[in-house]
Amino acid sequence: MNFASDNWAGAHKAISERLVAESGKYWTPYGASTLDEDVERKLSRLFEREVKVFFVATGTAANSLSLAAVKKTGGIIFCHADAHIIHHEGGAVEFMTGGAKLVPVSGDSQGKMSASQLEKTMARYPGDLHIGQKMAISITQATEAGTIYSLDEIRALSAAAKQAGLAIHMDGARFSNAIAALDVSPAEMTWKSGIDILSLGGTKNGCWCAEAIVFFNPEQARDMPHLRKRGANLFSKSTFVSAQFDEWLKDDLWLKLARHSNRMAAQLATAVAASRSARLAWETGSNQLFVVLPDETAAKMTAAGVPLMQWDTPEAMEGRLSADEKIYRFVTSFATRDEDIVQLAALL
Amino acid sequence: MNFASDNWAGAHKAISERLVAESGKYWTPYGASTLDEDVERKLSRLFEREVKVFFVATGTAANSLSLAAVKKTGGIIFCHADAHIIHHEGGAVEFMTGGAKLVPVSGDSQGKMSASQLEKTMARYPGDLHIGQKMAISITQATEAGTIYSLDEIRALSAAAKQAGLAIHMDGARFSNAIAALDVSPAEMTWKSGIDILSLGGTKNGCWCAEAIVFFNPEQARDMPHLRKRGANLFSKSTFVSAQFDEWLKDDLWLKLARHSNRMAAQLATAVAASRSARLAWETGSNQLFVVLPDETAAKMTAAGVPLMQWDTPEAMEGRLSADEKIYRFVTSFATRDEDIVQLAALL
Amino acid sequence: MNFASDNWAGAHKAISERLVAESGKYWTPYGASTLDEDVERKLSRLFEREVKVFFVATGTAANSLSLAAVKKTGGIIFCHADAHIIHHEGGAVEFMTGGAKLVPVSGDSQGKMSASQLEKTMARYPGDLHIGQKMAISITQATEAGTIYSLDEIRALSAAAKQAGLAIHMDGARFSNAIAALDVSPAEMTWKSGIDILSLGGTKNGCWCAEAIVFFNPEQARDMPHLRKRGANLFSKSTFVSAQFDEWLKDDLWLKLARHSNRMAAQLATAVAASRSARLAWETGSNQLFVVLPDETAAKMTAAGVPLMQWDTPEAMEGRLSADEKIYRFVTSFATRDEDIVQLAALL
Amino acid sequence: MNFASDNWAGAHKAISERLVAESGKYWTPYGASTLDEDVERKLSRLFEREVKVFFVATGTAANSLSLAAVKKTGGIIFCHADAHIIHHEGGAVEFMTGGAKLVPVSGDSQGKMSASQLEKTMARYPGDLHIGQKMAISITQATEAGTIYSLDEIRALSAAAKQAGLAIHMDGARFSNAIAALDVSPAEMTWKSGIDILSLGGTKNGCWCAEAIVFFNPEQARDMPHLRKRGANLFSKSTFVSAQFDEWLKDDLWLKLARHSNRMAAQLATAVAASRSARLAWETGSNQLFVVLPDETAAKMTAAGVPLMQWDTPEAMEGRLSADEKIYRFVTSFATRDEDIVQLAALL
């Protein structure tokens, strides 16, 4: 039982076993194998249009190289104030882009910014030489707060980006969970809603280490081969990533795993609702729950060996917690089992 | 049968299967798990002293981040003119170091530079503000030309580095093959011979994707956690790398695999010697052979489905090939089988 | 008559004429001349302790290289939300530091942040690998909003910086005006109040192009010679900068010019107070005034050939302007004459 | 008397006095003044076509930003092995370009590379992902060895660049001296011979601090405003540079000064030829002479207060100096007087 994050679990067995099956073969290295191409084709099919795909090792690489591909000197990237790219990439986005500035946009609802909030912030950046040129918008779907942008919300943000002549990137570390929650197609949630570049995360949803940068406009991908190599993320045995994705895509494994983890989160939410000690800090909809726990309950859990992830209290929650309460994040994954929920519920 | 490079094969079965065994577990992410620590301890044991280890995804990352850790503004790195870091990293070393200059040192023997050649080149860089500050020496062991530095040669280069106050780094993408060939201990070939930082390659010797930066002086590693994160090479599920290394180290699997590939290369060398059409371009000693083939033989091989890697004719070989001859690189690996050699020999 | 900024005027005549006097001499280039050393000694005398000085071409260079000298990978710099370094350097700070993140701190009073606001923001950055390491605090004195930190306020910010183990930098583009306004010594306003590094601006106070990076702790300056050269800001004829500073320091010319421009601003403030159409948006104390003008008055001024600089309405001023009012910045300088004030007053 | 370099002298009096004349005026800052535009127009006239001009502070800035404008990720720049950009910019080119690799081309004649030598070196860089993409050629005119490319030689190098699809840049720190020596027009020596981007140096030829990046194809200049600002080389009082250039261009002052310094060098060459102790190391043609001096003569000069610049003995000169001889560089400038030559000749 572990709800600390969806990157603590190993990998789905089908994916590990696929690597065993591949281990005895020879493949052209450095992303040029027929398997790499095959998976790219499958992703084109998934997204219902030709896409250009680049496999990388980490979500950090996917995000920072995606944004580096936009290529504006001294550029400015707008994102939610709690976005992973601004608050948890250790400066990788700034570094890979040659020094882009990440500007936080505040949002009313947890993890999400609205088009009007975005536009208000952008208005401070008219784009002269000193202020610098606006470059891109980045949104996270599902967000860092577990919430999910509706298609309408994404379209409004894309429209604001296009209006300003900017590229729009989606950090899809938990893309699968958002798709499962919204029950829309990958195409609808991305390019049909105006998204230009996607960081497609496999790692948090059953893979060992498999992230893909997906360009919906192949033209924007032109420099990416060089960016990825210079960014030390071109694998020799790149089929070890493409094989993971191949297995992940097979029979919609990715979607089944995401539905599973969302369902586990829903069960956990029910358990929280039924608990006398705990309550949800806010509604999410994906595989991340934010739960208010009294210190006593938290202590009990820790004593029971459950690793707890305390969450900074967002401004909007200030004054809504008693002195002995804190917010904790609980994340379910492909590996969460019914009995884990039952066991956790017993502790609540 | 494939001799194009030692990164075309998948992975050793034991390593893939270890990943299956790990797939159902939970581990603390981002390099902080007990498995990560355990493998670090095992590497300390292997190197007979405390080492600080950082797992990364690619050899490019290992080399570029190793050198970035040396931290000299506008620094100058000296390496052999054919070194991978100067000729095949797509600018990653320059990028990760914030713009270091890589200065080629010419060598008489294939792939190797001597201490006196190094010193002669360094003399052009007295280190004023304009020329810039000397920063590091990097040597490749086994070299890109398949040759191997003796311990005495390494010690002489280290002495030159220390004399100039510089760090010395070893690109050990084929570290195992060099150890197997020299029959010395990892400690002897590294810190006991003056090496400060090692890029330890697992990928070319049986792993899927496992490289480690090894610091023999933990003090020099101080900034590496941040460099690796900013360089987009910190894995969430980092145990998928440490598990590969754990298996690789178990019962000296790494050494057995390296001995195997060296032996396969030696058998191939024998076959070349026995051939009427082919001859060795130069002696190597590791798992890379450089073979002079007449165009006719090369065509025959290509027709037989053997991917051939043509090699630029080094200056020292100019005038020593006839018009219809070229040099090709043949690399053996953990995956090479006796019958592959037999089959190839039949084509020679 | 021109109040657009203090960088529209040419240079003080004494400074230009000094350049004529120097024009026929030979000096050792690249900052190594006896004049360079002499001016460094004079600055040590001015600051009442040994300082290490680096002349550069632009305020952007002074700020970005000052912060680059702090040298933390993926570092985080805290500054006021309206600071020049975060909002008007075109990404130079991010670039020169190899990708530092600039984090805005909000302040109640125009242009200034308090130690408690700083600490509250810093608390969001505990410094793990993902969030990145805190690196420096930067304050502007006089601020971009014309206000001036008291010594107590500076000391409180320095204490917060030291407490967190961070360097503290002062952007002194208008250092002279702050000294003139506070009537304290340069030592008191800098290192005696805890400042580590100063961008000392000559350009806005009578020079053509003369900025100096001043280190109060010579140890921190160690890498600066290389940073400045790599940052393309090492002059061959560096005496053309040191000569400007030499003249600027002679008989406290810098202080006289700053007092003059502050006095001109005070006269203008009096004129604004006496005007029926205009009013001060907020009190400043330095040579920058922020004036609320009705559109009609602004139009009249523009018609009279006065270049106007409209200022973004700060949040704190929202609701305090009528629909036909906007805020404009008026800056006085060494070149402002009494008659300019009289003439402008006539338009108010 | 000083022959150490052409950046030891101050500035031509006309240029210093022009700064006095400008000192009392107001100008729009940051390169947007009518004077900036006026000088750009004059440069367009000088070059006989529309050019886009960016003033910067240092030759290092001119060279590094020129090449940064070419914008290829992990790009490769080819230049002579002794080029200033590869050997004396302290890593600025690597830094400003985000990590370009500078590849040295060897040349038979001092300071110059031939098209065939360039092509031979380029052939080692076919441009795959690992080797990286070729980006630009850079030549220095007059060269670091005082020699001068003929128009035919420049055209051959440009043709090789175009053939490879690369931009070609001219480091014109001593552009004026080359024009004076070849007696051709600025247009002929640049874009009419295929040059794309020019670093036009004023500093070594009479200015205080005035360098210009000149784009013959305005399209390539598109990102330069942002590159220059991010590179900390955008002046507020940019008219202090444009005024220098304005004066420099007036009545061909630049050409007169260059002819003067070349003539001084020719007189010095005559004196060297007449001397029994000294001899020219090689012919140059510009304002730089390389003179072989016995240690005894060198000691006499040093004793007489003449700063001497020893030059590394080039490979081609090895074996052609006796044990007690070394090569020294003597540079004349706008400031060199007939009596300086007479005085120096007396010491030879």
XYZ file of C-alpha atoms in Angstrom, chain A residues 30 71-74 97-99 127-130 132-133 223 225-230 234, chain D residues 30 71-74 97-99 127-130 132-133 223 225-230 234:
44
model
C 19.278 6.251 -31.553
C 12.917 28.979 -29.706
C 12.512 32.571 -28.700
C 15.494 34.411 -27.268
C 14.747 35.645 -23.768
C 15.522 27.126 -23.255
C 18.650 29.236 -22.783
C 17.057 31.278 -20.051
C 6.739 42.534 -25.459
C 9.228 45.347 -25.779
C 12.937 44.564 -25.794
C 13.329 44.996 -22.062
C 11.111 40.364 -23.524
C 9.056 38.439 -26.018
C 15.134 21.363 -34.425
C 16.527 16.018 -32.967
C 19.411 18.344 -32.167
C 17.819 19.713 -29.000
C 17.274 16.219 -27.654
C 20.815 15.087 -28.411
C 22.355 18.273 -26.980
C 18.843 10.587 -26.991
C 18.345 51.999 -26.323
C 20.883 29.901 -34.458
C 21.635 26.264 -34.916
C 21.350 23.970 -31.898
C 24.660 22.290 -31.182
C 25.529 30.538 -29.008
C 24.300 28.110 -26.344
C 27.267 25.835 -26.829
C 26.260 16.522 -39.999
C 24.565 13.560 -38.380
C 22.908 13.992 -34.996
C 25.984 12.969 -33.046
C 26.133 17.951 -34.975
C 25.067 20.394 -37.619
C 16.385 37.916 -33.496
C 17.495 42.843 -30.819
C 16.663 40.170 -28.262
C 20.068 38.499 -28.445
C 21.830 41.794 -27.803
C 19.618 42.691 -24.855
C 19.875 39.208 -23.322
C 22.181 47.096 -25.294
